[in-house]
Amino acid sequence: MFIYTESNGIVLINDIFKPPTVTLDTNVVKTWWKNRSKVEHVETLIELGEKFEIDLAVTGRIHDDVPNQPLAAQINDLPNLLIDEIGAIIRIDNWKPGTDIGGITEFVNFIGSIETSDKFDHMSKKRQPDWRDWDHIHTHYRYGRNYFLTWDGGILHFQKEFEEFGIKVMKPEDYLSQHQQPNLEEWVKKIMCNSLQTDTSGDV
């Protein structure tokens, strides 16, 4: 999206406004693909992404969640919805050169404290988050993104712990309920201000 100014030509709105960065868990993407219940929330997120109000992404670990066809092929279509694929945390037996990144010790220790907690131990094995779940959030944290959206009950079970650690994990509908539309008028003011500064920068 852009705005045209006579003095400065085309100015990208993203040069002025940095939209919230939103990472989607695989179950959110699957809801879109399979037209499941709550798909309307995913549709709204995609619409916001198309308006450049939010920056959507999935992590590279989605390929481990969806290894089989025909859904695996649809991962390559996500950029058409303006959903980027960022890397994943490097694992010795599972990593992609050029895109995957190293982890952070403090996050590894944080997850270790969760997995050794009574709260985790009292969960059923099926409900406990596994390495792929942790990698999604670890990558999200490593990239410094703002919101991680999921319907995974095992992850949401530790929403409070993630919040205390500095990671905002929530359901898509909860994010949408608090999303604020950007102020276009403020964008234009900033763009015009930048334009005027450029015009006068050569004055003596």
PDB file of C-alpha atoms in Angstrom:
ATOM      1  CA  MET A   1       0.000   0.000   0.000  1.00  0.00           C
ATOM      2  CA  PHE A   2       1.308   3.494  -0.785  1.00  0.00           C
ATOM      3  CA  ILE A   3       0.431   7.174  -0.817  1.00  0.00           C
ATOM      4  CA  TYR A   4       1.560   9.595  -3.531  1.00  0.00           C
ATOM      5  CA  THR A   5       2.946  13.000  -2.614  1.00  0.00           C
ATOM      6  CA  GLU A   6       3.910  15.593  -5.222  1.00  0.00           C
ATOM      7  CA  SER A   7       7.250  16.404  -3.663  1.00  0.00           C
ATOM      8  CA  ASN A   8       8.365  12.940  -2.713  1.00  0.00           C
ATOM      9  CA  GLY A   9       6.708  10.625  -5.201  1.00  0.00           C
ATOM     10  CA  ILE A  10       5.454   7.264  -3.990  1.00  0.00           C
ATOM     11  CA  VAL A  11       5.878   6.581  -0.276  1.00  0.00           C
ATOM     12  CA  LEU A  12       5.297   3.111   1.118  1.00  0.00           C
ATOM     13  CA  ILE A  13       2.989   3.156   4.128  1.00  0.00           C
ATOM     14  CA  ASN A  14       5.155   0.435   5.695  1.00  0.00           C
ATOM     15  CA  ASP A  15       7.998   2.968   5.704  1.00  0.00           C
ATOM     16  CA  ILE A  16       5.919   5.024   8.163  1.00  0.00           C
ATOM     17  CA  PHE A  17       3.657   2.493   9.891  1.00  0.00           C
ATOM     18  CA  LYS A  18       5.020  -0.774  11.238  1.00  0.00           C
ATOM     19  CA  PRO A  19       2.054  -3.162  11.533  1.00  0.00           C
ATOM     20  CA  PRO A  20       1.799  -5.656  14.409  1.00  0.00           C
ATOM     21  CA  THR A  21       3.574  -8.910  13.573  1.00  0.00           C
ATOM     22  CA  VAL A  22       1.282 -11.911  13.982  1.00  0.00           C
ATOM     23  CA  THR A  23       2.476 -15.521  13.810  1.00  0.00           C
ATOM     24  CA  LEU A  24      -0.114 -18.193  13.016  1.00  0.00           C
ATOM     25  CA  ASP A  25       0.066 -21.676  14.487  1.00  0.00           C
ATOM     26  CA  THR A  26      -0.535 -24.535  12.057  1.00  0.00           C
ATOM     27  CA  ASN A  27      -4.002 -25.251  13.446  1.00  0.00           C
ATOM     28  CA  VAL A  28      -5.080 -21.740  12.446  1.00  0.00           C
ATOM     29  CA  VAL A  29      -3.924 -22.295   8.867  1.00  0.00           C
ATOM     30  CA  LYS A  30      -5.585 -25.728   8.773  1.00  0.00           C
ATOM     31  CA  THR A  31      -8.850 -24.121   9.826  1.00  0.00           C
ATOM     32  CA  TRP A  32      -8.641 -21.986   6.688  1.00  0.00           C
ATOM     33  CA  TRP A  33      -7.714 -24.890   4.421  1.00  0.00           C
ATOM     34  CA  LYS A  34     -10.423 -27.220   5.743  1.00  0.00           C
ATOM     35  CA  ASN A  35     -13.080 -24.526   6.223  1.00  0.00           C
ATOM     36  CA  ARG A  36     -13.543 -25.592   9.827  1.00  0.00           C
ATOM     37  CA  SER A  37     -15.568 -23.941  12.552  1.00  0.00           C
ATOM     38  CA  LYS A  38     -14.186 -20.471  13.370  1.00  0.00           C
ATOM     39  CA  VAL A  39     -12.859 -20.043   9.816  1.00  0.00           C
ATOM     40  CA  GLU A  40     -14.394 -16.557   9.832  1.00  0.00           C
ATOM     41  CA  HIS A  41     -11.696 -15.442  12.278  1.00  0.00           C
ATOM     42  CA  VAL A  42      -8.979 -16.628   9.909  1.00  0.00           C
ATOM     43  CA  GLU A  43     -10.707 -14.836   7.036  1.00  0.00           C
ATOM     44  CA  THR A  44     -10.654 -11.621   9.051  1.00  0.00           C
ATOM     45  CA  LEU A  45      -6.957 -12.038   9.821  1.00  0.00           C
ATOM     46  CA  ILE A  46      -6.202 -12.540   6.132  1.00  0.00           C
ATOM     47  CA  GLU A  47      -8.253  -9.460   5.245  1.00  0.00           C
ATOM     48  CA  LEU A  48      -6.276  -7.413   7.770  1.00  0.00           C
ATOM     49  CA  GLY A  49      -3.071  -8.756   6.253  1.00  0.00           C
ATOM     50  CA  GLU A  50      -4.207  -7.739   2.777  1.00  0.00           C
ATOM     51  CA  LYS A  51      -4.877  -4.232   4.099  1.00  0.00           C
ATOM     52  CA  PHE A  52      -1.366  -4.183   5.616  1.00  0.00           C
ATOM     53  CA  GLU A  53      -2.878  -3.673   9.074  1.00  0.00           C
ATOM     54  CA  ILE A  54      -1.016  -6.732  10.352  1.00  0.00           C
ATOM     55  CA  ASP A  55       2.036  -8.704   9.205  1.00  0.00           C
ATOM     56  CA  LEU A  56       1.158 -12.411   9.022  1.00  0.00           C
ATOM     57  CA  ALA A  57       3.617 -15.306   9.067  1.00  0.00           C
ATOM     58  CA  VAL A  58       3.999 -18.996   9.814  1.00  0.00           C
ATOM     59  CA  THR A  59       7.217 -20.685  10.904  1.00  0.00           C
ATOM     60  CA  GLY A  60       9.118 -23.236   8.857  1.00  0.00           C
ATOM     61  CA  ARG A  61       8.063 -25.914  11.334  1.00  0.00           C
ATOM     62  CA  ILE A  62       4.684 -26.002   9.553  1.00  0.00           C
ATOM     63  CA  HIS A  63       6.274 -28.511   7.152  1.00  0.00           C
ATOM     64  CA  ASP A  64       6.716 -30.948  10.054  1.00  0.00           C
ATOM     65  CA  ASP A  65       3.101 -30.445  11.093  1.00  0.00           C
ATOM     66  CA  VAL A  66       1.835 -30.976   7.545  1.00  0.00           C
ATOM     67  CA  PRO A  67       4.190 -33.477   5.850  1.00  0.00           C
ATOM     68  CA  ASN A  68       1.655 -35.187   3.603  1.00  0.00           C
ATOM     69  CA  GLN A  69      -0.211 -34.229   0.452  1.00  0.00           C
ATOM     70  CA  PRO A  70      -2.486 -32.641  -0.548  1.00  0.00           C
ATOM     71  CA  LEU A  71      -2.233 -30.107   2.302  1.00  0.00           C
ATOM     72  CA  ALA A  72       1.566 -29.949   2.192  1.00  0.00           C
ATOM     73  CA  ALA A  73       1.416 -28.424  -1.292  1.00  0.00           C
ATOM     74  CA  GLN A  74      -0.833 -25.645  -0.039  1.00  0.00           C
ATOM     75  CA  ILE A  75       1.938 -24.290   2.184  1.00  0.00           C
ATOM     76  CA  ASN A  76       3.547 -22.869  -0.951  1.00  0.00           C
ATOM     77  CA  ASP A  77       0.356 -20.907  -1.663  1.00  0.00           C
ATOM     78  CA  LEU A  78       0.429 -19.019   1.650  1.00  0.00           C
ATOM     79  CA  PRO A  79       2.447 -16.077   0.220  1.00  0.00           C
ATOM     80  CA  ASN A  80      -0.498 -15.458  -2.141  1.00  0.00           C
ATOM     81  CA  LEU A  81      -2.478 -14.644   1.019  1.00  0.00           C
ATOM     82  CA  LEU A  82       0.367 -12.377   2.196  1.00  0.00           C
ATOM     83  CA  ILE A  83       1.342 -14.943   4.834  1.00  0.00           C
ATOM     84  CA  ASP A  84       5.136 -15.163   4.921  1.00  0.00           C
ATOM     85  CA  GLU A  85       7.096 -18.230   5.952  1.00  0.00           C
ATOM     86  CA  ILE A  86       9.888 -17.397   8.365  1.00  0.00           C
ATOM     87  CA  GLY A  87      12.545 -19.930   9.371  1.00  0.00           C
ATOM     88  CA  ALA A  88      12.558 -22.443  12.187  1.00  0.00           C
ATOM     89  CA  ILE A  89      14.839 -23.228  15.096  1.00  0.00           C
ATOM     90  CA  ILE A  90      17.811 -25.354  14.049  1.00  0.00           C
ATOM     91  CA  ARG A  91      17.763 -28.973  15.188  1.00  0.00           C
ATOM     92  CA  ILE A  92      20.772 -31.173  14.428  1.00  0.00           C
ATOM     93  CA  ASP A  93      18.608 -33.805  12.733  1.00  0.00           C
ATOM     94  CA  ASN A  94      16.133 -31.370  11.182  1.00  0.00           C
ATOM     95  CA  TRP A  95      17.142 -28.048   9.699  1.00  0.00           C
ATOM     96  CA  LYS A  96      17.135 -26.125   6.434  1.00  0.00           C
ATOM     97  CA  PRO A  97      20.340 -24.248   5.537  1.00  0.00           C
ATOM     98  CA  GLY A  98      19.869 -20.575   4.813  1.00  0.00           C
ATOM     99  CA  THR A  99      16.562 -20.101   6.615  1.00  0.00           C
ATOM    100  CA  ASP A 100      16.689 -21.814  10.002  1.00  0.00           C
ATOM    101  CA  ILE A 101      18.214 -20.020  12.978  1.00  0.00           C
ATOM    102  CA  GLY A 102      19.834 -20.823  16.308  1.00  0.00           C
ATOM    103  CA  GLY A 103      17.836 -20.877  19.492  1.00  0.00           C
ATOM    104  CA  ILE A 104      18.063 -18.785  22.642  1.00  0.00           C
ATOM    105  CA  THR A 105      19.211 -20.349  25.907  1.00  0.00           C
ATOM    106  CA  GLU A 106      16.770 -18.379  28.038  1.00  0.00           C
ATOM    107  CA  PHE A 107      13.837 -19.737  26.016  1.00  0.00           C
ATOM    108  CA  VAL A 108      15.146 -23.309  26.230  1.00  0.00           C
ATOM    109  CA  ASN A 109      15.434 -22.926  30.005  1.00  0.00           C
ATOM    110  CA  PHE A 110      11.951 -21.427  30.154  1.00  0.00           C
ATOM    111  CA  ILE A 111      10.442 -24.398  28.314  1.00  0.00           C
ATOM    112  CA  GLY A 112      12.428 -26.720  30.552  1.00  0.00           C
ATOM    113  CA  SER A 113      10.784 -25.137  33.587  1.00  0.00           C
ATOM    114  CA  ILE A 114       7.364 -25.717  32.027  1.00  0.00           C
ATOM    115  CA  GLU A 115       8.033 -29.355  31.149  1.00  0.00           C
ATOM    116  CA  THR A 116       9.205 -30.126  34.690  1.00  0.00           C
ATOM    117  CA  SER A 117       6.266 -28.356  36.332  1.00  0.00           C
ATOM    118  CA  ASP A 118       3.345 -30.076  38.052  1.00  0.00           C
ATOM    119  CA  LYS A 119       1.027 -28.197  35.702  1.00  0.00           C
ATOM    120  CA  PHE A 120       2.633 -29.919  32.700  1.00  0.00           C
ATOM    121  CA  ASP A 121       2.866 -33.294  34.429  1.00  0.00           C
ATOM    122  CA  HIS A 122      -0.851 -33.279  35.207  1.00  0.00           C
ATOM    123  CA  MET A 123      -1.767 -32.864  31.528  1.00  0.00           C
ATOM    124  CA  SER A 124      -2.568 -35.906  29.418  1.00  0.00           C
ATOM    125  CA  LYS A 125       0.264 -36.970  27.097  1.00  0.00           C
ATOM    126  CA  LYS A 126      -1.914 -36.210  24.078  1.00  0.00           C
ATOM    127  CA  ARG A 127      -2.536 -32.654  25.243  1.00  0.00           C
ATOM    128  CA  GLN A 128       1.059 -31.825  26.189  1.00  0.00           C
ATOM    129  CA  PRO A 129       2.818 -29.566  23.657  1.00  0.00           C
ATOM    130  CA  ASP A 130       5.582 -31.351  21.738  1.00  0.00           C
ATOM    131  CA  TRP A 131       8.867 -30.186  20.184  1.00  0.00           C
ATOM    132  CA  ARG A 132       7.110 -28.779  17.118  1.00  0.00           C
ATOM    133  CA  ASP A 133       4.851 -26.615  19.280  1.00  0.00           C
ATOM    134  CA  TRP A 134       7.822 -25.287  21.232  1.00  0.00           C
ATOM    135  CA  ASP A 135       9.733 -24.634  18.006  1.00  0.00           C
ATOM    136  CA  HIS A 136       6.889 -22.557  16.566  1.00  0.00           C
ATOM    137  CA  ILE A 137       6.886 -20.303  19.615  1.00  0.00           C
ATOM    138  CA  HIS A 138      10.678 -20.312  19.961  1.00  0.00           C
ATOM    139  CA  THR A 139      11.021 -19.108  16.351  1.00  0.00           C
ATOM    140  CA  HIS A 140       8.319 -16.500  16.908  1.00  0.00           C
ATOM    141  CA  TYR A 141      10.218 -15.261  19.969  1.00  0.00           C
ATOM    142  CA  ARG A 142      13.565 -15.398  18.172  1.00  0.00           C
ATOM    143  CA  TYR A 143      12.217 -13.168  15.408  1.00  0.00           C
ATOM    144  CA  GLY A 144      10.849 -10.693  17.948  1.00  0.00           C
ATOM    145  CA  ARG A 145       7.292 -10.931  16.661  1.00  0.00           C
ATOM    146  CA  ASN A 146       4.338  -9.507  18.582  1.00  0.00           C
ATOM    147  CA  TYR A 147       1.515 -12.077  18.759  1.00  0.00           C
ATOM    148  CA  PHE A 148       1.355 -15.871  18.463  1.00  0.00           C
ATOM    149  CA  LEU A 149      -2.160 -17.066  17.613  1.00  0.00           C
ATOM    150  CA  THR A 150      -3.330 -20.625  18.223  1.00  0.00           C
ATOM    151  CA  TRP A 151      -6.292 -22.801  19.128  1.00  0.00           C
ATOM    152  CA  ASP A 152      -4.030 -25.462  20.630  1.00  0.00           C
ATOM    153  CA  GLY A 153      -5.334 -26.055  24.149  1.00  0.00           C
ATOM    154  CA  GLY A 154      -1.988 -27.429  25.306  1.00  0.00           C
ATOM    155  CA  ILE A 155      -0.208 -24.199  24.404  1.00  0.00           C
ATOM    156  CA  LEU A 156      -2.997 -21.978  25.711  1.00  0.00           C
ATOM    157  CA  HIS A 157      -2.810 -23.882  29.003  1.00  0.00           C
ATOM    158  CA  PHE A 158       0.443 -21.977  29.618  1.00  0.00           C
ATOM    159  CA  GLN A 159      -0.765 -18.616  28.346  1.00  0.00           C
ATOM    160  CA  LYS A 160      -0.072 -16.964  31.701  1.00  0.00           C
ATOM    161  CA  GLU A 161       3.484 -18.322  31.821  1.00  0.00           C
ATOM    162  CA  PHE A 162       4.156 -17.116  28.283  1.00  0.00           C
ATOM    163  CA  GLU A 163       2.792 -13.680  29.149  1.00  0.00           C
ATOM    164  CA  GLU A 164       5.104 -13.448  32.163  1.00  0.00           C
ATOM    165  CA  PHE A 165       8.026 -14.451  29.931  1.00  0.00           C
ATOM    166  CA  GLY A 166       7.115 -11.716  27.461  1.00  0.00           C
ATOM    167  CA  ILE A 167       5.315 -13.695  24.745  1.00  0.00           C
ATOM    168  CA  LYS A 168       1.720 -12.851  23.868  1.00  0.00           C
ATOM    169  CA  VAL A 169      -0.063 -16.112  23.063  1.00  0.00           C
ATOM    170  CA  MET A 170      -3.794 -15.997  22.407  1.00  0.00           C
ATOM    171  CA  LYS A 171      -6.702 -17.304  20.362  1.00  0.00           C
ATOM    172  CA  PRO A 172      -7.350 -15.560  17.027  1.00  0.00           C
ATOM    173  CA  GLU A 173     -10.739 -14.262  18.185  1.00  0.00           C
ATOM    174  CA  ASP A 174      -9.156 -12.767  21.309  1.00  0.00           C
ATOM    175  CA  TYR A 175      -6.557 -10.985  19.214  1.00  0.00           C
ATOM    176  CA  LEU A 176      -9.215  -9.637  16.849  1.00  0.00           C
ATOM    177  CA  SER A 177     -11.275  -8.313  19.751  1.00  0.00           C
ATOM    178  CA  GLN A 178      -8.393  -6.077  20.822  1.00  0.00           C
ATOM    179  CA  HIS A 179      -6.968  -5.209  17.389  1.00  0.00           C
ATOM    180  CA  GLN A 180      -7.014  -1.496  16.694  1.00  0.00           C
ATOM    181  CA  GLN A 181      -7.255  -0.128  13.183  1.00  0.00           C
ATOM    182  CA  PRO A 182      -4.295   2.085  12.313  1.00  0.00           C
ATOM    183  CA  ASN A 183      -4.951   5.811  12.126  1.00  0.00           C
ATOM    184  CA  LEU A 184      -4.624   6.678   8.441  1.00  0.00           C
ATOM    185  CA  GLU A 185      -4.786  10.383   9.223  1.00  0.00           C
ATOM    186  CA  GLU A 186      -1.680  10.054  11.396  1.00  0.00           C
ATOM    187  CA  TRP A 187       0.071   8.154   8.590  1.00  0.00           C
ATOM    188  CA  VAL A 188      -0.635  10.972   6.143  1.00  0.00           C
ATOM    189  CA  LYS A 189       0.608  13.610   8.606  1.00  0.00           C
ATOM    190  CA  LYS A 190       3.881  11.712   9.071  1.00  0.00           C
ATOM    191  CA  ILE A 191       4.301  11.250   5.324  1.00  0.00           C
ATOM    192  CA  MET A 192       3.659  14.934   4.621  1.00  0.00           C
ATOM    193  CA  CYS A 193       6.055  15.908   7.417  1.00  0.00           C
ATOM    194  CA  ASN A 194       8.772  13.691   5.920  1.00  0.00           C
ATOM    195  CA  SER A 195       8.050  15.194   2.520  1.00  0.00           C
ATOM    196  CA  LEU A 196       8.467  18.755   3.826  1.00  0.00           C
ATOM    197  CA  GLN A 197      11.722  17.845   5.547  1.00  0.00           C
ATOM    198  CA  THR A 198      13.041  16.481   2.254  1.00  0.00           C
ATOM    199  CA  ASP A 199      11.997  19.666   0.422  1.00  0.00           C
ATOM    200  CA  THR A 200      13.849  21.928   2.865  1.00  0.00           C
ATOM    201  CA  SER A 201      16.906  19.768   3.420  1.00  0.00           C
ATOM    202  CA  GLY A 202      18.709  21.431   0.524  1.00  0.00           C
ATOM    203  CA  ASP A 203      17.935  25.005   1.627  1.00  0.00           C
ATOM    204  CA  VAL A 204      20.846  27.236   2.644  1.00  0.00           C
TER     205      VAL A 204
END
